PDB file of C-alpha atoms in Angstrom:
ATOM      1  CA  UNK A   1      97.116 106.952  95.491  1.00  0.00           C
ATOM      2  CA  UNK A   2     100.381 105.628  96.137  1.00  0.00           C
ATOM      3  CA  UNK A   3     102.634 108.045  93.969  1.00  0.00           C
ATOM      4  CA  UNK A   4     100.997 110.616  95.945  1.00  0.00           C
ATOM      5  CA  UNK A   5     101.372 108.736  99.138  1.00  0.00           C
ATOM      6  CA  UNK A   6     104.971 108.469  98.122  1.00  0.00           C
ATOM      7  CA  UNK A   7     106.007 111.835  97.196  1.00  0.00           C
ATOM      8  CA  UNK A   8     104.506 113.378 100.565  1.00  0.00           C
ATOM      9  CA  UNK A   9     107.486 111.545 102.166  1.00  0.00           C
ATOM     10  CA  UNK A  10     109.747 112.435  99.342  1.00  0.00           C
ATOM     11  CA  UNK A  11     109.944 109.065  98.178  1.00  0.00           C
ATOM     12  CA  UNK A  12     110.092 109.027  94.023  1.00  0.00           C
ATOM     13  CA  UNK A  13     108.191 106.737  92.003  1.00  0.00           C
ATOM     14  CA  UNK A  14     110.801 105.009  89.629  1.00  0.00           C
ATOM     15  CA  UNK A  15     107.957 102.557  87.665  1.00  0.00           C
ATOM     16  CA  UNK A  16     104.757 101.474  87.946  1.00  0.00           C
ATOM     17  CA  UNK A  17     103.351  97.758  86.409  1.00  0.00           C
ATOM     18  CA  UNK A  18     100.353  96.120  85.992  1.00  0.00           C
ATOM     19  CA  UNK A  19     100.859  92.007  85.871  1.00  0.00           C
ATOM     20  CA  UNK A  20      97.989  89.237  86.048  1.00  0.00           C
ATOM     21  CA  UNK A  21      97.664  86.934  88.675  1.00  0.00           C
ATOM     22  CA  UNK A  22     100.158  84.202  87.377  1.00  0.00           C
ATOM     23  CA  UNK A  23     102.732  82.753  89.596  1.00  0.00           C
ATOM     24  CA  UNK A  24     106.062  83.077  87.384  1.00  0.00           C
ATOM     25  CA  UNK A  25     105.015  86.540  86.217  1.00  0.00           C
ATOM     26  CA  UNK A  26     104.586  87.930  90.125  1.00  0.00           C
ATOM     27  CA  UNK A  27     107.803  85.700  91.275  1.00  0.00           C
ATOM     28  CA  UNK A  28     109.825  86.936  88.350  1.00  0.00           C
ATOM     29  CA  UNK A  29     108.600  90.969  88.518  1.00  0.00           C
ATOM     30  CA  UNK A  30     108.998  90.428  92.620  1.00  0.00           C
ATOM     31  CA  UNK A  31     112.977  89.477  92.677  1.00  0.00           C
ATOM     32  CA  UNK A  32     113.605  91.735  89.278  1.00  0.00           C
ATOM     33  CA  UNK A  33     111.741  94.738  90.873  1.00  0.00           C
ATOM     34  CA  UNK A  34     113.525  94.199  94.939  1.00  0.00           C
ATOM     35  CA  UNK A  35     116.795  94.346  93.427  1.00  0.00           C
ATOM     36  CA  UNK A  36     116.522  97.808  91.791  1.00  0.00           C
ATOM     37  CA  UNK A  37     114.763  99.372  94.009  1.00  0.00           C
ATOM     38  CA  UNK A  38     114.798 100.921  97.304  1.00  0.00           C
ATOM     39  CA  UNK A  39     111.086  99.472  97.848  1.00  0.00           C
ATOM     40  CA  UNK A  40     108.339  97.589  95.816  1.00  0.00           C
ATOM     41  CA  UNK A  41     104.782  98.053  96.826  1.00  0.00           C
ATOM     42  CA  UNK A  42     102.233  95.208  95.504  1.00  0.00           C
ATOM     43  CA  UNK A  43      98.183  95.455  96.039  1.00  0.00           C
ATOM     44  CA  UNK A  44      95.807  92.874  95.514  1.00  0.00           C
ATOM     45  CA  UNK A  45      95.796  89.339  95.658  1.00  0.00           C
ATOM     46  CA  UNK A  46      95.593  88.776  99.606  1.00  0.00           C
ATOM     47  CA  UNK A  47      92.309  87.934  99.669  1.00  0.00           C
ATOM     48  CA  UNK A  48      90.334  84.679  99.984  1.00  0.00           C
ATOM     49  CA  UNK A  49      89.734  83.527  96.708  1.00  0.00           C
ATOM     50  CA  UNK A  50      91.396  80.790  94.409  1.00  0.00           C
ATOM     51  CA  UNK A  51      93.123  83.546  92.679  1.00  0.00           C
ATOM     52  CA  UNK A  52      94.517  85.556  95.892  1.00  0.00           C
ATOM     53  CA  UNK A  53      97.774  84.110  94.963  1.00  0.00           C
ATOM     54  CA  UNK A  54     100.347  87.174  95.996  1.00  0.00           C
ATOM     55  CA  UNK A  55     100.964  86.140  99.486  1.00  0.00           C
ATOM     56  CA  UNK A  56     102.458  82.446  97.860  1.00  0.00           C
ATOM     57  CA  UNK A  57     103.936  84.084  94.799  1.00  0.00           C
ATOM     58  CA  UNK A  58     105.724  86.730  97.591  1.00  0.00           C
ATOM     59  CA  UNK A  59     107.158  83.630  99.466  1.00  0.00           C
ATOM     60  CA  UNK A  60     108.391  82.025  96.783  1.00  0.00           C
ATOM     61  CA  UNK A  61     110.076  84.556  95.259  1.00  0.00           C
ATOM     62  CA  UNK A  62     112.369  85.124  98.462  1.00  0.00           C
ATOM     63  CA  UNK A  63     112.591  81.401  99.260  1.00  0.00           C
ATOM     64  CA  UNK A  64     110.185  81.318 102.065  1.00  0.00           C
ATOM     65  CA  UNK A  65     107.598  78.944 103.641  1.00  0.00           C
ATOM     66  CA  UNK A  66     104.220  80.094 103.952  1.00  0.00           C
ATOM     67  CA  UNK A  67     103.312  79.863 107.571  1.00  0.00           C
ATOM     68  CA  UNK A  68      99.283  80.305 109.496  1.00  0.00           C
ATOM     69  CA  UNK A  69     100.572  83.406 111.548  1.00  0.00           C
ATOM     70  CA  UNK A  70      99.575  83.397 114.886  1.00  0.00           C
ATOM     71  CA  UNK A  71      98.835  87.302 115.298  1.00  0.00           C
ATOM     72  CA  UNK A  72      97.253  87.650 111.520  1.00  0.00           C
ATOM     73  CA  UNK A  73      95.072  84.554 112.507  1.00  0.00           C
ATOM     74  CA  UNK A  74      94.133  85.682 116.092  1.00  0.00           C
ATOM     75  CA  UNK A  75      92.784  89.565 114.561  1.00  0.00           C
ATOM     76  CA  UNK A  76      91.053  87.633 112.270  1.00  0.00           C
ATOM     77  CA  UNK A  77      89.136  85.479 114.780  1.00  0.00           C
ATOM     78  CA  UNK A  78      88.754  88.587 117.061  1.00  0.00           C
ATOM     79  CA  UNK A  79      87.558  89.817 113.859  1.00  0.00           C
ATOM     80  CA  UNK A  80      84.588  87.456 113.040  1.00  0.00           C
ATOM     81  CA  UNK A  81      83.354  86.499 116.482  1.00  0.00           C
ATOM     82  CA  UNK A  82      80.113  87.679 117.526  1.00  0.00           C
ATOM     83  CA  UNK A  83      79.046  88.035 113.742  1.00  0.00           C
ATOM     84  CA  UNK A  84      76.429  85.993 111.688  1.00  0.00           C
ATOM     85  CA  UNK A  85      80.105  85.477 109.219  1.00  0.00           C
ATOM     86  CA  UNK A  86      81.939  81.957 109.072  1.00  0.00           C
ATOM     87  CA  UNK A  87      85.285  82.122 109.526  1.00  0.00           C
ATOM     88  CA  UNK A  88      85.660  79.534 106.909  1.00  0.00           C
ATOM     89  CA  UNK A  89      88.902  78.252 105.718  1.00  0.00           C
ATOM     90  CA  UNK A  90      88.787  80.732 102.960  1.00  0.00           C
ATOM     91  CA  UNK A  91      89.129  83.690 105.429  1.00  0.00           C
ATOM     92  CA  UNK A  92      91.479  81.635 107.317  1.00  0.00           C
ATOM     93  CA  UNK A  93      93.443  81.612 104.159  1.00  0.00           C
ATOM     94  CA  UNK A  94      93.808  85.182 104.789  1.00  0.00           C
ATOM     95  CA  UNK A  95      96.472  84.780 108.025  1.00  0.00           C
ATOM     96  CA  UNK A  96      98.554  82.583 105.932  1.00  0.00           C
ATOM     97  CA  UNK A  97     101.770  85.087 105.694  1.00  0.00           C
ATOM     98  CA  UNK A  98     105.242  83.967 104.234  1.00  0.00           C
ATOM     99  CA  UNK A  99     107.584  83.522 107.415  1.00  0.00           C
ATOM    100  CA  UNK A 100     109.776  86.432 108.695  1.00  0.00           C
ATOM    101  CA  UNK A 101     107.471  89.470 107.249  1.00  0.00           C
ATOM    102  CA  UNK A 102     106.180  92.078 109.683  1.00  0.00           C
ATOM    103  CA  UNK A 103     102.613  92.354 109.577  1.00  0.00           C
ATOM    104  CA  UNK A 104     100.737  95.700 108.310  1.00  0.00           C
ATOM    105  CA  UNK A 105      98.019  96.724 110.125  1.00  0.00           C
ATOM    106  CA  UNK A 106      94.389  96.974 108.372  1.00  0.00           C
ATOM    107  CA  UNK A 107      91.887  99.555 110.244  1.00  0.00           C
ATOM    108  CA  UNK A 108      89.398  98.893 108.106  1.00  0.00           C
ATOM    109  CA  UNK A 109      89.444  95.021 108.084  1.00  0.00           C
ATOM    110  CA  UNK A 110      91.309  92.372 110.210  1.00  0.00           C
ATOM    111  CA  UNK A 111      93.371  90.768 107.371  1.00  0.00           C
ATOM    112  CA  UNK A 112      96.681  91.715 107.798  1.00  0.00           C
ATOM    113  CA  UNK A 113      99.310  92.716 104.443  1.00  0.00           C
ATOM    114  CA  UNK A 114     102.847  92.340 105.285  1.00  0.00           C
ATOM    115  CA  UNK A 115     106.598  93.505 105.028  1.00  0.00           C
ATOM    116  CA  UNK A 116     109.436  91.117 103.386  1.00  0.00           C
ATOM    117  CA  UNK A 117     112.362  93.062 103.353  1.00  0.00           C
ATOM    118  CA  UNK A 118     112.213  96.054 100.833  1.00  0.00           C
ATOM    119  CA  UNK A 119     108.939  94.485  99.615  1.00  0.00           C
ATOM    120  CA  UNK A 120     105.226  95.968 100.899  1.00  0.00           C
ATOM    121  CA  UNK A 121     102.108  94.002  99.863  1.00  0.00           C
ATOM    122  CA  UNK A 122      99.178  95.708 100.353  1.00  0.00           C
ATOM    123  CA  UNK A 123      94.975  95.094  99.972  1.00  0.00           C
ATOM    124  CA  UNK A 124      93.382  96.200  96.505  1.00  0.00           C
ATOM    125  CA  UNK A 125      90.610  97.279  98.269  1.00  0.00           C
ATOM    126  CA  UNK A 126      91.231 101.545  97.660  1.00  0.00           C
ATOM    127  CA  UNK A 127      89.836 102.731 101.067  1.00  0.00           C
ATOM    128  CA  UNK A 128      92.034  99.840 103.181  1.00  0.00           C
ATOM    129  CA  UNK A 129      95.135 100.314 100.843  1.00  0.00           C
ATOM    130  CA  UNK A 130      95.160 104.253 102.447  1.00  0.00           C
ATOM    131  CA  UNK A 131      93.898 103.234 105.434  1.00  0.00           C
ATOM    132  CA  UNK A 132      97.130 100.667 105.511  1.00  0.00           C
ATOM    133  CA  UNK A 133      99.263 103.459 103.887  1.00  0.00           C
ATOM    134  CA  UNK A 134      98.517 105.787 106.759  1.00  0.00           C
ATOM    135  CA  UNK A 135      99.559 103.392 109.302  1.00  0.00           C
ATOM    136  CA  UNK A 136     103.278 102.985 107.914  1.00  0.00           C
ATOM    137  CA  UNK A 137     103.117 106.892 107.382  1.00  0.00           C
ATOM    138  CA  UNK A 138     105.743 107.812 110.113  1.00  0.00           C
ATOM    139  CA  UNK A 139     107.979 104.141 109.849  1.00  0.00           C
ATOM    140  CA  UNK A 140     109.022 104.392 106.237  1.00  0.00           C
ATOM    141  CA  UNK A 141     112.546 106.604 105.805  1.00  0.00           C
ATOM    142  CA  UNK A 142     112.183 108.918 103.091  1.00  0.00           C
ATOM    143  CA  UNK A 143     113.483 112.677 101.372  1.00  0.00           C
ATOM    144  CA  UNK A 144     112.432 115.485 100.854  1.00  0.00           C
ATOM    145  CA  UNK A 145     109.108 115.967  99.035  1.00  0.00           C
ATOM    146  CA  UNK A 146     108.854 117.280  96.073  1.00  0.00           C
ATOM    147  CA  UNK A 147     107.144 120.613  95.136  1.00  0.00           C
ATOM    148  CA  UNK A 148     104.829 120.608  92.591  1.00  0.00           C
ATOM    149  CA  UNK A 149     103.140 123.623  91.327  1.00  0.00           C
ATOM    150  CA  UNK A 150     101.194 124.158  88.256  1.00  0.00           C
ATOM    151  CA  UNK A 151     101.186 126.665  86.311  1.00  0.00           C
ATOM    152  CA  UNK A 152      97.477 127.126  83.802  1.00  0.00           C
ATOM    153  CA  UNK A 153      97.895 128.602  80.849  1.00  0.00           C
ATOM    154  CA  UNK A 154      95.789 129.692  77.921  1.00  0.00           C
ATOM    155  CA  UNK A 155      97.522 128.671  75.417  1.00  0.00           C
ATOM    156  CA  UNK A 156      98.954 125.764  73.565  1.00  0.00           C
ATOM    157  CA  UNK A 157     102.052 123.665  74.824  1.00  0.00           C
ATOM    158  CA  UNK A 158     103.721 124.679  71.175  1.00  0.00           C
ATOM    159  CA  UNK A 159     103.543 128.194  71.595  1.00  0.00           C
ATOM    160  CA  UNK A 160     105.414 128.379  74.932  1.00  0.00           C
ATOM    161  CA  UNK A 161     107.680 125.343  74.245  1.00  0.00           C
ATOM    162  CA  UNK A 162     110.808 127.554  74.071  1.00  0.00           C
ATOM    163  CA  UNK A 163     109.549 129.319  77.299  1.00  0.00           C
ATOM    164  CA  UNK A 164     109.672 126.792  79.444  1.00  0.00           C
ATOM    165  CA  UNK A 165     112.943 125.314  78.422  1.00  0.00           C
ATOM    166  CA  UNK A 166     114.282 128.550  79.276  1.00  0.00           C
ATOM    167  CA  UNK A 167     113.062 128.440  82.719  1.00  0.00           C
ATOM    168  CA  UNK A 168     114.101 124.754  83.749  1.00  0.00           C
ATOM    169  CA  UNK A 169     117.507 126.019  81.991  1.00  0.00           C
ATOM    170  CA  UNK A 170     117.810 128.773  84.172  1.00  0.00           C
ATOM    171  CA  UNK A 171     116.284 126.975  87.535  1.00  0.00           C
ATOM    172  CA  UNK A 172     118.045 123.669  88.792  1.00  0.00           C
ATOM    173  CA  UNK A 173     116.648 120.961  90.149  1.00  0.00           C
ATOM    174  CA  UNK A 174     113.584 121.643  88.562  1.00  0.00           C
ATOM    175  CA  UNK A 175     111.784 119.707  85.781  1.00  0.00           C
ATOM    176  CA  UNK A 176     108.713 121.052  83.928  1.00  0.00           C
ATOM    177  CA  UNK A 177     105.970 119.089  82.206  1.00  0.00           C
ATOM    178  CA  UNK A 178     103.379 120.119  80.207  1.00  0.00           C
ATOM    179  CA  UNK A 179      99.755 118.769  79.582  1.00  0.00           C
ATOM    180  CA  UNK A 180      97.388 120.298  77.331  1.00  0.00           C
ATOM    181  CA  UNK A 181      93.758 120.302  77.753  1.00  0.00           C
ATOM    182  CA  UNK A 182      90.663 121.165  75.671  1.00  0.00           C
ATOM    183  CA  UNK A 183      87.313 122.667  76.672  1.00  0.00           C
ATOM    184  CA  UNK A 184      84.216 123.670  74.234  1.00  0.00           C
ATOM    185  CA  UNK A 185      85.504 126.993  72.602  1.00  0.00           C
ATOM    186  CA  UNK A 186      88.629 126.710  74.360  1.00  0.00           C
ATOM    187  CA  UNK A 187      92.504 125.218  74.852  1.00  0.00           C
ATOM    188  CA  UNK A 188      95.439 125.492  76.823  1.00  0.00           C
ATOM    189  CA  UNK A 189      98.523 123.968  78.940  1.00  0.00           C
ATOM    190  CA  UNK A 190      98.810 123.082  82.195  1.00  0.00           C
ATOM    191  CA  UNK A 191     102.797 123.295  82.978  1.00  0.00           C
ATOM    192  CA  UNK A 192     103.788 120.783  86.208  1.00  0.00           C
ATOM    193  CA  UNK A 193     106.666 122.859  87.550  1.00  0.00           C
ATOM    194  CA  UNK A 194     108.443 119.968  89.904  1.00  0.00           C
ATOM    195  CA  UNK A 195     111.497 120.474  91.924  1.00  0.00           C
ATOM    196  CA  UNK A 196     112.952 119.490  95.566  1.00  0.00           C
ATOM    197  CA  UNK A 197     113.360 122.689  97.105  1.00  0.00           C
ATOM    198  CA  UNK A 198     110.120 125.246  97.385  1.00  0.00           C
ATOM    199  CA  UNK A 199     111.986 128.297  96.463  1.00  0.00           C
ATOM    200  CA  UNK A 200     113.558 127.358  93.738  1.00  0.00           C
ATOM    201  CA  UNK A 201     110.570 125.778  92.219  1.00  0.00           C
ATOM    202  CA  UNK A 202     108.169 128.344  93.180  1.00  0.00           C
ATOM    203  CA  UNK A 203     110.551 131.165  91.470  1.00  0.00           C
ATOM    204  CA  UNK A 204     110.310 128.850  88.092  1.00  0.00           C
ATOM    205  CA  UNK A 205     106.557 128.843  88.427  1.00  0.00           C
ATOM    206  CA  UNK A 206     106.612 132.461  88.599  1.00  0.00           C
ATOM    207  CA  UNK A 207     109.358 132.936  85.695  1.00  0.00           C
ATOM    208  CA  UNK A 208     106.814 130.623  83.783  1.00  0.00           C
ATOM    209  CA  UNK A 209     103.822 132.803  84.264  1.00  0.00           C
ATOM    210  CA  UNK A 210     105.287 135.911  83.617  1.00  0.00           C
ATOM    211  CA  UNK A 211     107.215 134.503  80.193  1.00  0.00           C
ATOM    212  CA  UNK A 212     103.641 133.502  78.986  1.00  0.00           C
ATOM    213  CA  UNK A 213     101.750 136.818  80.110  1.00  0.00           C
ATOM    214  CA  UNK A 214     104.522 138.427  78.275  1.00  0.00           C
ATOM    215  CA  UNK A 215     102.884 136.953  75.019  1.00  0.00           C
ATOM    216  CA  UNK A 216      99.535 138.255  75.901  1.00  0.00           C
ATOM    217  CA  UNK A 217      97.797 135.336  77.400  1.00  0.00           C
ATOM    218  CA  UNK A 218      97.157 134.532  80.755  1.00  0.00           C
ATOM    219  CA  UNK A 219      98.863 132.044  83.255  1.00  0.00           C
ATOM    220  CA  UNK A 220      97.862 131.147  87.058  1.00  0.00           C
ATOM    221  CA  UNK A 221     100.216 129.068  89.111  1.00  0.00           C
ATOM    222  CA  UNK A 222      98.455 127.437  91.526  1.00  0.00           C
ATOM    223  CA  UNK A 223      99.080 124.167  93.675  1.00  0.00           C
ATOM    224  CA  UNK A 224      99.166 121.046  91.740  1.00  0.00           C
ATOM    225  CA  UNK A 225      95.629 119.428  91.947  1.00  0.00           C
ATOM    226  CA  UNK A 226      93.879 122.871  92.314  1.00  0.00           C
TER     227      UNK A 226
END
């Protein structure tokens, strides 16, 4: 969800890692990961249980106090009034947000993530981490996003290994990938033309296609996902 998030504002994903909820591991990925790249995106651990440790392990990386933020804690009271819910100090937990971030709005639930820096921590929760995605849509600076078209063909990756290093040869800027797939009674390739400009990388999809129907077999491009 978020490499696709990222690409539609032509932001490329550099690396992506999965860590368990101990403090020197997060503090240690945290600073290594801020310093190489333009931004770091974290989800999970923002919650209200013992182990909802990100929001501490955030702070500490960048030096920072924990502090009960006054907006994060007044949505969440907003939040829970008028409900049969206790806003217990384990929700309260929740508006505890290292000083100096910006908050991210939730639409789907009251508990805020946050901003430090280059550094985005967002819910695990799928459905709030777009809903939270959508809302920094139009304030995160990006590129150009990358056009992806695939191109189906019936017929293994071996057999049309030369073809395709032809093509990205002969197109640049564009990368091609390809990912074969197997059916009852039937195989083939799907080839992940990528590139930054449309034209170019539509014209290698089409050079594809037509360098594997020259061998007899068919090939569809079609937009990736289709």
């Amino acid at each position: 969800a978020i490499a696709t998030w990222l690409n539609s504002l032509g932001v490329k994903v550099k690396e992506v890692k999965i860590i368990p909820d101990e403090e020197q591991i997060i503090i240690n990925t945290v600073n290594q990961y801020r310093s190489l790249y333009d931004y770091v995106f974290t989800t999970g651990g923002i919650g209200p249980t013992h182990d909802d440790i990100t929001t501490e392990c955030i702070a500490a990386a960048f030096g920072k106090r924990v502090i009960r933020h006054p907006e994060a804690e007044a949505r969440l009271i907003a939040h829970y009034e008028g409900t049969d819910i206790e806003f217990n100090e384990a929700r309260q937990k929740m508006a505890d947000i290292p000083e100096d971030a910006a908050l991210i709005d939730t639409p789907l639930s009251a508990a805020p993530g946050f901003i430090l820096e280059n550094v985005h921590v967002f819910a695990g929760v799928p459905s709030i981490l777009l809903a939270m995605f959508e809302g920094l849509r139009d304030s995160r600076p990006g590129g150009v996003a990358m056009t992806r078209l695939t191109v189906q063909c019936g017929i293994g990756e071996g057999s049309i290994a030369t073809i395709m290093e032809s093509v990205q040869t002969a197109h640049a800027g564009v990368s091609i990938g390809s990912y074969p797939w197997f059916k009852p009674g039937q195989f083939g390739t799907a080839a992940v033309v990528s590139g930054l400009d449309p034209d170019v990388a539509a014209a290698a999809a089409d050079a594809l296609a037509a360098g594997v129907r020259g061998l007899g077999v068919s090939a569809e491009v079609m937009p990736l996902g289709s």
